[in-house]
Coordinates of C-alpha atoms in Angstrom, one line a residue:
M5 CA -14.4 32.1 40.6
L6 CA -17.5 30.6 39.3
A7 CA -19.5 29.8 42.5
S8 CA -22.8 28.4 41.0
L9 CA -24.8 27.8 37.8
Y10 CA -28.4 27.9 37.8
V11 CA -30.6 26.9 34.7
K12 CA -34.2 26.8 34.0
N13 CA -35.9 25.5 31.0
M14 CA -32.7 24.8 28.7
A15 CA -33.2 21.8 26.4
L16 CA -33.5 18.6 28.6
I17 CA -33.0 20.5 31.7
R18 CA -36.1 21.7 33.4
E19 CA -34.3 23.1 36.4
A20 CA -30.9 22.6 38.0
E21 CA -28.6 24.2 40.4
V22 CA -24.8 23.4 40.7
E23 CA -22.5 24.6 43.1
F24 CA -18.7 24.6 42.2
G25 CA -15.7 24.8 44.4
P26 CA -11.8 25.8 43.9
G27 CA -9.5 23.5 42.2
L28 CA -10.6 21.0 39.5
N29 CA -14.3 20.6 38.9
I30 CA -14.9 17.5 36.7
M31 CA -18.2 16.8 34.9
T32 CA -18.6 13.2 33.2
G33 CA -21.6 11.4 31.9
E34 CA -23.0 9.2 29.0
T35 CA -22.8 10.5 25.5
G36 CA -26.0 12.5 24.9
A37 CA -26.7 13.0 28.4
G38 CA -26.5 17.0 28.3
K39 CA -23.1 17.9 29.1
S40 CA -23.4 20.3 25.8
I41 CA -26.3 21.9 27.5
V42 CA -24.2 23.0 30.4
I43 CA -21.6 24.5 28.4
G44 CA -24.1 26.0 26.0
S45 CA -25.9 27.4 29.1
V46 CA -22.9 28.9 30.5
N47 CA -22.1 30.5 27.0
I48 CA -25.5 31.9 26.8
A49 CA -25.2 33.7 30.1
L50 CA -21.8 35.1 29.1
G51 CA -23.5 36.5 26.0
T52 CA -21.8 34.5 23.5
G53 CA -24.6 31.7 22.9
N54 CA -28.1 32.0 21.6
F55 CA -31.2 30.8 23.4
K56 CA -33.1 29.6 20.5
D57 CA -31.0 26.9 20.3
Y58 CA -31.9 25.5 23.6
V59 CA -35.4 26.8 24.6
P60 CA -38.1 24.1 24.4
E61 CA -41.0 25.0 22.4
E62 CA -43.5 24.4 25.4
A63 CA -41.5 26.6 27.6
D64 CA -42.9 30.1 28.6
Y65 CA -39.4 31.4 29.4
A66 CA -35.6 30.2 30.0
L67 CA -33.3 31.4 32.4
V68 CA -29.5 31.1 33.0
E69 CA -27.7 32.6 36.0
L70 CA -24.0 32.4 37.1
T71 CA -22.7 33.7 40.2
F72 CA -19.1 34.6 40.6
T73 CA -17.1 35.7 43.6
T74 CA -14.0 37.9 42.7
E75 CA -11.2 40.0 44.0
N76 CA -9.9 41.2 40.7
P77 CA -9.6 45.1 41.1
H78 CA -10.2 45.4 37.2
V79 CA -13.4 43.7 37.3
L80 CA -14.6 45.5 40.4
E81 CA -13.5 48.9 38.6
M82 CA -15.5 48.0 35.6
L83 CA -18.7 47.4 37.7
K84 CA -17.9 50.9 39.6
E85 CA -17.9 52.8 36.4
Q86 CA -21.1 51.2 35.4
D87 CA -22.7 52.1 38.9
L88 CA -23.4 48.5 39.4
P89 CA -23.8 47.2 43.1
C90 CA -21.2 44.6 44.1
E91 CA -21.2 43.5 47.7
D92 CA -18.2 41.5 49.1
G93 CA -17.2 40.7 45.2
A94 CA -20.3 38.9 44.4
I95 CA -21.4 39.0 40.8
V96 CA -24.8 37.5 39.8
L97 CA -25.0 37.5 36.0
T98 CA -28.6 36.6 34.7
R99 CA -30.0 36.2 31.4
K100 CA -33.6 35.5 30.7
Y101 CA -35.5 34.7 27.5
K102 CA -39.3 35.2 27.1
S103 CA -41.5 35.9 24.3
G104 CA -38.8 36.0 21.7
R105 CA -36.6 38.4 23.6
S106 CA -33.7 38.3 26.0
T107 CA -32.8 40.5 28.9
S108 CA -29.4 40.7 30.9
K109 CA -28.9 41.6 34.2
I110 CA -25.9 42.0 36.8
N111 CA -26.5 42.1 40.3
G112 CA -30.3 42.8 39.7
E113 CA -29.5 45.9 37.1
T114 CA -30.2 45.6 33.4
V115 CA -27.2 46.1 31.4
P116 CA -26.6 45.9 27.4
L117 CA -25.1 42.6 26.3
S118 CA -21.9 44.1 25.0
F119 CA -21.2 44.9 28.6
V120 CA -21.9 41.3 29.8
R121 CA -19.5 40.1 27.2
K122 CA -16.7 42.6 28.1
L123 CA -17.1 41.8 31.8
S124 CA -17.2 38.0 31.1
A125 CA -13.9 37.9 29.2
E126 CA -12.5 39.1 32.6
L127 CA -14.0 36.4 34.7
I128 CA -14.1 33.4 32.6
D129 CA -12.2 31.6 29.6
I130 CA -14.0 28.9 27.8
H131 CA -11.8 26.4 25.6
G132 CA -14.4 24.8 23.5
Q133 CA -14.1 21.4 21.5
H134 CA -13.0 23.0 18.5
E135 CA -10.8 26.0 19.8
H136 CA -7.7 24.3 19.4
Q137 CA -8.3 24.7 15.6
S138 CA -7.6 28.4 16.0
L139 CA -3.8 27.5 16.2
L140 CA -4.2 26.4 12.5
Y141 CA -4.3 30.2 11.7
A142 CA -0.9 32.3 12.1
K143 CA -2.9 35.5 12.7
N144 CA -4.0 34.2 16.1
H145 CA -0.4 33.2 17.1
L146 CA 0.4 37.1 17.2
T147 CA -2.4 37.5 19.6
I148 CA -1.2 34.8 21.9
L149 CA 2.3 36.3 22.1
D150 CA 1.0 39.8 22.7
S151 CA -1.3 38.3 25.5
F152 CA 1.8 36.6 27.0
A153 CA 3.7 39.9 27.0
K154 CA 0.8 42.1 27.5
K155 CA 2.4 44.2 30.2
E156 CA 5.0 45.6 27.9
T157 CA 3.2 45.3 24.5
A158 CA -0.3 46.8 25.6
P159 CA 0.9 50.3 25.6
L160 CA 2.7 50.1 22.5
L161 CA 0.0 48.4 20.8
S162 CA -2.5 51.4 21.7
T163 CA 0.2 53.9 20.5
C164 CA 0.8 52.0 17.4
A165 CA -2.9 51.7 16.4
K166 CA -3.3 55.5 17.1
Q167 CA -0.3 56.3 15.0
Y168 CA -1.3 53.9 12.2
H169 CA -4.7 55.7 11.8
R170 CA -3.1 59.1 11.8
Y171 CA -0.4 57.7 9.2
Q172 CA -3.4 56.4 7.0
K173 CA -5.3 59.8 7.1
A174 CA -2.1 61.7 6.1
K175 CA -1.6 59.2 3.3
R176 CA -5.2 59.7 2.1
E177 CA -5.1 63.5 2.3
W178 CA -1.6 63.5 0.4
E179 CA -3.0 61.0 -2.4
Q180 CA -6.1 63.1 -2.7
A181 CA -4.4 66.2 -3.0
S182 CA -1.9 64.9 -5.5
A183 CA -4.6 63.6 -7.8
S184 CA -6.6 66.7 -7.6
G185 CA -4.0 69.1 -8.3
K186 CA -4.2 68.8 -12.0
D187 CA -7.6 70.5 -12.1
R188 CA -6.7 73.2 -9.6
T189 CA -7.1 75.9 -11.9
K190 CA -10.6 75.0 -12.7
E191 CA -11.3 74.7 -9.0
L192 CA -9.8 78.0 -8.4
D193 CA -11.9 79.8 -10.6
F194 CA -15.0 78.1 -9.4
L195 CA -14.1 78.9 -5.6
Q196 CA -13.6 82.5 -6.4
Y197 CA -16.8 82.7 -8.3
E198 CA -18.4 81.2 -5.0
I199 CA -16.6 83.7 -2.7
Q200 CA -17.8 86.6 -4.8
E201 CA -21.2 85.6 -4.8
I202 CA -21.3 85.3 -1.0
Q203 CA -19.5 88.3 -0.3
S204 CA -21.3 90.5 -3.0
A205 CA -24.5 89.6 -0.8
A206 CA -22.9 91.3 2.4
L207 CA -24.9 89.0 4.8
R208 CA -25.3 90.0 8.4
P209 CA -26.0 87.3 11.1
G210 CA -29.6 87.2 12.1
E211 CA -30.8 89.2 8.9
D212 CA -32.8 86.4 7.8
E213 CA -35.0 86.3 10.7
E214 CA -35.4 89.9 10.8
L215 CA -36.4 90.2 7.3
E216 CA -38.8 87.2 7.5
N217 CA -40.4 88.9 10.6
N218 CA -40.9 92.5 8.5
Y219 CA -42.2 90.4 5.5
R220 CA -44.9 88.7 7.5
R221 CA -45.9 92.1 9.1
M222 CA -46.1 94.1 5.7
A223 CA -47.8 91.2 3.6
N224 CA -50.4 91.0 6.5
G225 CA -50.8 94.7 7.0
Q226 CA -54.6 94.8 6.3
K227 CA -55.4 92.0 8.5
I228 CA -53.1 93.7 11.3
M229 CA -54.9 97.2 10.7
E230 CA -58.5 95.5 10.8
A231 CA -57.6 93.7 14.3
L232 CA -56.1 96.8 15.7
S233 CA -59.0 98.9 14.9
E234 CA -61.5 96.3 16.4
A235 CA -59.4 96.3 19.7
G236 CA -59.3 100.1 19.6
N237 CA -63.0 100.2 19.5
L238 CA -63.4 97.7 22.3
T239 CA -61.0 99.5 24.6
G240 CA -61.5 103.0 23.7
A241 CA -58.3 104.0 22.1
G242 CA -57.8 107.2 20.3
S243 CA -60.9 108.7 18.9
Y244 CA -62.8 105.6 18.8
G245 CA -65.4 106.7 21.2
S246 CA -66.7 105.1 24.5
G247 CA -64.7 101.8 25.3
A248 CA -63.5 99.6 28.2
E249 CA -61.2 102.5 29.3
D250 CA -64.4 104.8 30.0
E251 CA -66.5 102.0 31.5
I252 CA -63.7 101.1 34.0
A253 CA -63.2 104.7 34.8
R254 CA -66.9 105.1 35.7
A255 CA -66.8 101.9 37.7
A256 CA -63.8 103.1 39.6
R257 CA -65.8 106.5 40.3
S258 CA -68.8 104.6 41.5
L259 CA -66.6 102.5 44.0
A260 CA -64.9 105.5 45.0
A261 CA -68.2 107.1 46.2
V262 CA -68.7 104.3 48.9
R263 CA -65.3 103.4 50.0
G264 CA -65.7 105.5 53.2
Y265 CA -68.3 103.1 54.5
D266 CA -66.2 99.9 54.3
A267 CA -62.5 100.0 54.7
S268 CA -62.3 96.6 52.8
L269 CA -63.6 98.4 49.6
G270 CA -60.4 100.3 49.6
E271 CA -58.5 97.2 47.9
L272 CA -61.2 96.6 45.3
G273 CA -60.9 100.3 44.5
S274 CA -57.2 100.2 44.0
T275 CA -57.5 97.0 41.8
L276 CA -60.1 99.0 39.4
E277 CA -57.6 102.1 39.3
D278 CA -54.6 99.8 38.2
I279 CA -56.8 98.3 35.5
E280 CA -57.9 101.7 34.3
S281 CA -54.1 102.6 34.4
L282 CA -53.1 99.3 32.4
I283 CA -55.8 100.0 29.9
G284 CA -54.9 103.7 29.4
E285 CA -51.2 102.5 28.8
F286 CA -52.3 99.9 26.4
N287 CA -54.6 102.3 24.4
R288 CA -51.6 105.0 24.0
S289 CA -49.3 101.9 22.7
L290 CA -52.0 100.7 20.3
S291 CA -52.5 104.4 19.0
E292 CA -48.7 104.9 18.6
Y293 CA -48.4 101.4 16.8
M294 CA -51.2 102.2 14.2
D295 CA -49.8 105.8 13.5
N296 CA -46.3 104.1 12.5
L297 CA -48.0 101.2 10.8
V298 CA -47.5 102.4 6.9
F299 CA -47.9 100.0 3.9
D300 CA -45.0 100.4 1.5
P301 CA -45.5 98.3 -1.7
Q302 CA -41.7 99.0 -2.7
A303 CA -40.5 97.9 1.0
L304 CA -42.4 94.8 0.6
H305 CA -40.9 94.0 -2.7
D306 CA -37.3 94.7 -1.8
T307 CA -37.8 92.4 1.4
E308 CA -39.0 89.6 -0.6
E309 CA -36.0 90.0 -3.2
R310 CA -33.6 90.0 -0.5
L311 CA -35.2 86.8 1.3
D312 CA -35.1 85.1 -2.1
L313 CA -31.4 85.9 -2.6
I314 CA -30.5 84.6 1.1
N315 CA -32.6 81.3 0.5
R316 CA -30.7 80.8 -2.7
L317 CA -27.4 81.1 -1.0
K318 CA -28.7 78.8 1.8
T319 CA -29.5 76.0 -0.8
K320 CA -26.1 76.1 -1.8
Y321 CA -23.8 76.9 1.1
G322 CA -25.6 76.3 4.4
N323 CA -28.9 76.2 6.3
T324 CA -28.1 79.5 8.2
I325 CA -26.4 82.6 7.4
E326 CA -23.7 81.5 9.8
E327 CA -23.1 78.5 7.9
I328 CA -22.9 80.6 4.7
L329 CA -20.2 82.7 6.1
A330 CA -18.2 79.7 7.5
A331 CA -18.4 78.1 4.1
C332 CA -17.1 81.2 2.5
R333 CA -14.2 81.3 5.0
E334 CA -13.4 77.7 4.2
K335 CA -13.3 78.4 0.5
E336 CA -10.9 81.3 1.0
E337 CA -8.6 79.1 2.9
R338 CA -8.7 76.6 0.0
V339 CA -8.1 79.3 -2.4
E340 CA -5.0 80.4 -0.4
V341 CA -3.9 76.6 -0.6
L342 CA -4.3 76.6 -4.5
M343 CA -2.6 79.6 -4.9
D344 CA 0.6 77.8 -3.4
Y345 CA -0.1 74.4 -4.1
E346 CA 3.4 73.2 -4.4
G347 CA 4.0 74.4 -0.8
Y348 CA 0.6 72.6 0.2
L349 CA 1.6 69.4 -1.3
E350 CA 5.2 69.7 0.3
K351 CA 3.6 70.2 3.8
L352 CA 1.5 67.1 3.4
R353 CA 4.3 65.2 2.2
R354 CA 6.4 66.1 5.3
T355 CA 3.3 65.2 7.7
L356 CA 3.1 62.1 6.0
D357 CA 6.8 61.2 6.3
E358 CA 6.7 62.2 10.0
C359 CA 3.6 60.2 10.7
R360 CA 5.2 57.0 9.0
K361 CA 8.5 57.6 10.9
Q362 CA 6.7 57.7 14.4
L363 CA 4.7 54.6 13.3
L364 CA 7.8 52.7 12.3
T365 CA 9.8 53.8 15.5
T366 CA 7.0 52.5 17.6
A367 CA 6.4 49.2 15.5
Q368 CA 10.4 48.5 15.7
E369 CA 10.2 48.8 19.4
L370 CA 7.3 46.6 19.7
S371 CA 8.9 44.1 17.5
A372 CA 12.1 44.1 19.8
I373 CA 9.9 43.3 22.7
R374 CA 8.1 40.7 21.0
K375 CA 11.0 38.8 19.8
R376 CA 12.6 39.0 23.3
C377 CA 9.4 37.7 24.9
A378 CA 8.7 35.3 22.2
K379 CA 12.0 33.2 23.3
T380 CA 10.6 33.0 26.9
L381 CA 7.0 31.9 25.6
A382 CA 8.6 29.4 23.2
E383 CA 10.6 27.8 26.0
Q384 CA 7.9 27.8 28.5
I385 CA 5.4 26.2 25.8
R386 CA 8.1 23.5 25.1
A387 CA 8.3 22.7 28.5
A388 CA 4.6 22.4 29.0
L389 CA 4.5 20.1 25.9
V390 CA 7.1 17.8 27.3
D391 CA 4.8 17.6 30.3
L392 CA 2.1 16.6 28.2
N393 CA 3.9 13.7 26.6
F394 CA 5.6 15.5 23.9
L395 CA 9.0 13.9 24.8
D396 CA 11.3 15.0 22.0
V397 CA 9.4 18.2 20.8
R398 CA 11.0 21.4 19.7
F399 CA 9.0 24.7 19.5
E400 CA 9.9 28.1 18.0
I401 CA 8.1 31.3 17.1
S402 CA 9.4 32.6 13.7
F403 CA 9.2 36.1 12.8
E404 CA 8.6 37.8 9.2
E405 CA 8.9 41.7 8.7
L406 CA 5.8 43.1 6.9
P407 CA 6.6 45.3 3.9
E408 CA 4.6 48.2 5.7
P409 CA 3.7 48.8 9.4
G410 CA 0.1 48.1 10.3
E411 CA -2.2 48.6 13.2
D412 CA -0.4 45.8 15.1
G413 CA 3.0 46.6 14.0
L414 CA 5.4 45.1 11.6
D415 CA 5.6 41.3 12.8
A416 CA 3.8 38.4 11.2
I417 CA 4.7 35.4 13.2
C418 CA 4.2 31.7 13.1
F419 CA 4.3 28.9 15.8
Q420 CA 6.6 26.1 14.4
I421 CA 7.2 22.8 15.7
S422 CA 9.0 19.4 15.4
M423 CA 7.6 16.6 17.3
N424 CA 10.3 13.9 16.5
P425 CA 13.9 13.9 16.3
G426 CA 15.6 14.8 12.9
L427 CA 12.4 16.2 11.6
P428 CA 12.6 20.0 10.4
M429 CA 10.6 22.9 12.2
R430 CA 7.1 23.3 10.3
P431 CA 4.2 25.5 10.8
L432 CA 2.0 24.0 13.5
G433 CA -1.0 23.7 11.3
A434 CA 0.7 21.6 8.8
V435 CA 2.1 18.8 11.2
A436 CA -0.1 18.5 14.2
S437 CA -3.2 16.3 14.3
G438 CA -6.5 17.1 16.3
G439 CA -5.5 15.5 19.4
E440 CA -2.0 17.0 19.2
L441 CA -3.4 20.4 18.6
S442 CA -5.6 20.0 21.6
R443 CA -2.6 19.0 23.8
I444 CA -0.7 22.1 22.3
M445 CA -3.6 24.6 23.2
L446 CA -3.6 23.0 26.8
A447 CA 0.0 23.8 27.0
I448 CA -0.6 27.3 25.8
K449 CA -3.3 27.8 28.2
A450 CA -1.4 26.5 31.1
V451 CA 1.4 28.9 30.3
M452 CA -1.1 31.8 29.7
A453 CA -3.0 30.9 33.1
D454 CA 0.1 32.4 35.0
K455 CA -0.1 35.7 32.9
D456 CA -3.6 36.9 33.5
N457 CA -6.0 37.5 36.2
I458 CA -8.9 35.2 34.9
E459 CA -9.8 33.1 37.9
T460 CA -11.8 30.4 36.0
L461 CA -11.0 28.3 33.2
I462 CA -13.6 25.9 31.4
F463 CA -12.3 23.0 29.4
D464 CA -14.9 21.2 27.0
E465 CA -13.8 17.8 26.2
I466 CA -10.0 18.8 25.9
D467 CA -9.3 14.9 25.8
T468 CA -10.2 14.8 22.1
G469 CA -8.1 12.2 20.3
I470 CA -5.8 11.2 23.5
S471 CA -5.7 8.3 25.5
G472 CA -3.2 6.2 27.8
R473 CA -0.2 7.8 29.0
T474 CA -0.8 11.0 27.3
A475 CA -4.1 11.3 29.1
Q476 CA -2.6 10.9 32.3
K477 CA -0.1 13.7 31.6
V478 CA -3.1 15.8 30.6
S479 CA -4.8 15.2 33.7
E480 CA -1.5 16.1 35.8
K481 CA -1.3 19.4 33.8
M482 CA -4.9 20.1 34.5
A483 CA -4.2 19.7 38.2
V484 CA -1.2 21.8 38.0
I485 CA -3.5 24.7 36.6
A486 CA -6.2 24.0 39.1
A487 CA -3.7 24.8 41.8
S488 CA -3.8 28.5 41.1
H489 CA -7.1 28.6 39.2
Q490 CA -10.5 27.4 39.2
V491 CA -11.0 24.7 36.6
L492 CA -14.2 23.4 35.1
C493 CA -13.8 20.3 32.8
I494 CA -15.9 18.0 30.9
T495 CA -14.3 14.7 29.9
H496 CA -14.9 11.3 28.8
L497 CA -11.5 10.0 30.3
A498 CA -11.0 8.3 33.4
Q499 CA -7.5 9.6 33.8
I500 CA -8.8 13.3 34.1
A501 CA -11.8 12.6 35.9
A502 CA -9.9 10.7 38.6
M503 CA -7.8 14.0 39.4
A504 CA -11.2 15.8 40.3
D505 CA -11.4 17.8 43.5
R506 CA -15.1 17.8 43.0
H507 CA -16.8 15.5 40.5
Y508 CA -20.2 16.0 39.1
I509 CA -22.3 13.4 37.0
I510 CA -24.5 14.6 34.2
E511 CA -27.3 12.2 33.4
K512 CA -30.8 11.5 31.6
K513 CA -33.7 10.3 33.7
P514 CA -37.3 9.7 33.0
A515 CA -39.8 12.3 34.4
D516 CA -43.4 12.9 33.8
S517 CA -43.4 10.8 30.5
K518 CA -40.4 12.9 29.6
T519 CA -36.5 12.8 29.7
V520 CA -34.9 15.3 31.5
T521 CA -31.2 16.1 32.4
N522 CA -30.1 16.2 36.0
I523 CA -26.6 17.2 37.4
G524 CA -25.4 16.0 40.7
L525 CA -22.2 16.2 42.9
L526 CA -20.7 12.7 43.6
N527 CA -19.3 11.7 47.0
E528 CA -16.1 9.6 47.0
E529 CA -17.7 6.3 46.4
E530 CA -19.9 7.5 43.7
S531 CA -16.9 9.0 42.1
V532 CA -15.3 5.6 42.2
E533 CA -18.3 4.0 40.6
E534 CA -18.6 6.6 37.8
L535 CA -14.7 6.0 37.0
A536 CA -15.6 2.4 36.7
R537 CA -18.5 2.9 34.4
I538 CA -16.1 5.1 32.1
L539 CA -13.4 2.3 32.4
G540 CA -15.5 -0.8 32.1
G541 CA -18.7 0.2 30.0
A542 CA -22.0 -1.8 30.4
K543 CA -20.5 -4.2 32.9
I544 CA -18.9 -3.1 35.8
T545 CA -16.7 -6.0 37.6
D546 CA -14.9 -6.1 41.0
A547 CA -11.8 -5.8 39.2
V548 CA -12.8 -2.6 37.4
L549 CA -14.0 -1.0 40.6
E550 CA -10.7 -1.8 42.2
N551 CA -8.9 -0.3 39.2
A552 CA -11.1 2.9 39.5
R553 CA -10.3 3.2 43.4
E554 CA -6.7 2.7 42.6
M555 CA -6.8 5.4 40.1
K556 CA -8.2 7.9 42.6
E557 CA -5.5 7.1 45.1
L558 CA -2.9 7.7 42.7
A559 CA -4.4 11.0 41.7
A560 CA -4.6 12.1 45.1
K561 CA -0.7 11.3 45.5
V562 CA -0.1 13.3 42.2
K563 CA -1.9 16.3 43.5
K564 CA 0.0 16.2 47.0

């Protein structure tokens, strides 16, 4: 559940910290007091809101922090996969805004915003002021049904998506092959020309590097000879006269003459002997290299031509000899295909038919499960609607089969409703008002709450367009949900506020020549006074207070 919310420098909130409890947490306040700031802050922490809409211009930074406690094994596994610490199921989700940039942290570790959103979806579900309008679009109805039946549908949906992509790939290959088959004679001639061009070059892997090395050596032969001659003169190689080798030899003989006088001179003498041996070996290798260094203009010309050929092939077929040879093999395989193109097309057609058959089988299996679960979902939603004062309501889920299976299967579904006796079933969006849609969404949330592991639900002004007996029914339904989930609700209705297990007031107050928003937890008597304010407006009489107190007592009885 959501244990606490901490906000710093968000719109009218300078700094506020709120601790929430289990059950039904209600927040009330005057219009414009800052209730939207609270929900906006939560959305920002969850990665679905924007700091720029809330941070005051004079603030150096802004901060929102949510603290959750959870035993959800899926959430704990997600944290473990990211190597994020989590002691006793505590999750601290922090988002900070400074100098035009925001950062996200979970339990002190910086994480990408995408992971914040992914994790948040498992921790909390927010029903915003306008979310019920999503019910106007039939495409969202399928998502609700699949969520209701996800234990059965999720594996099939995953399989269906994979099979759909394979089917689309096979379809593209078959269509492209069918279209390009008309020009296969021209393509075949061109491929055979290219294969002949590559094969006639008789390329050898690594040949280009070897040729480039030889070319550099031959093209710079004079510079190499001059450098070797100078080195030979200095080291005494061959017939170049006195050099380092002779000097080292004399030094070794001088040192050998006195080695008997001090034993420590033996190590110095051995070092000189090693140096003399190394220079002698170097000089022999140098002389041998120079004897073999012959400049051949024809060899240089042949090497240059061979490199030009290889480089021309690289510009056409690949950056390396290995890539050129691989391209040749691909062209040879394509030639084999073109030589028996009818057989190739038939193979692609069989693959396409098999992919479609597999997709269709999975989609039909998925459809059968959906139709079975749709009956249960429709009945549960209808029962929840009755609880919300839709007394003579009928609710059904209609199915239409798509002409071709898609990523989500074969089904297009639509929620249909009749809210009065004798009226035909019609699509939800065609008959329900804003207030009715809000209650229908609450009914769906109530049904879905028992189907998922999300522990916290937030309802932002779920009371839009309702009053009286209907408002009482809504409050009772929210109390039912709060019996198994933590619920946070912002409301303007006394009937809903009276049902609170914990009641918070959001209010604006002057501070340092400015207006700021504060959030406070009300005790029992303060809660009664807040209910009286909602009921009575500007003037709160004893009768209004008594009415508010009676509402609290009745709510307590309902919850019991």
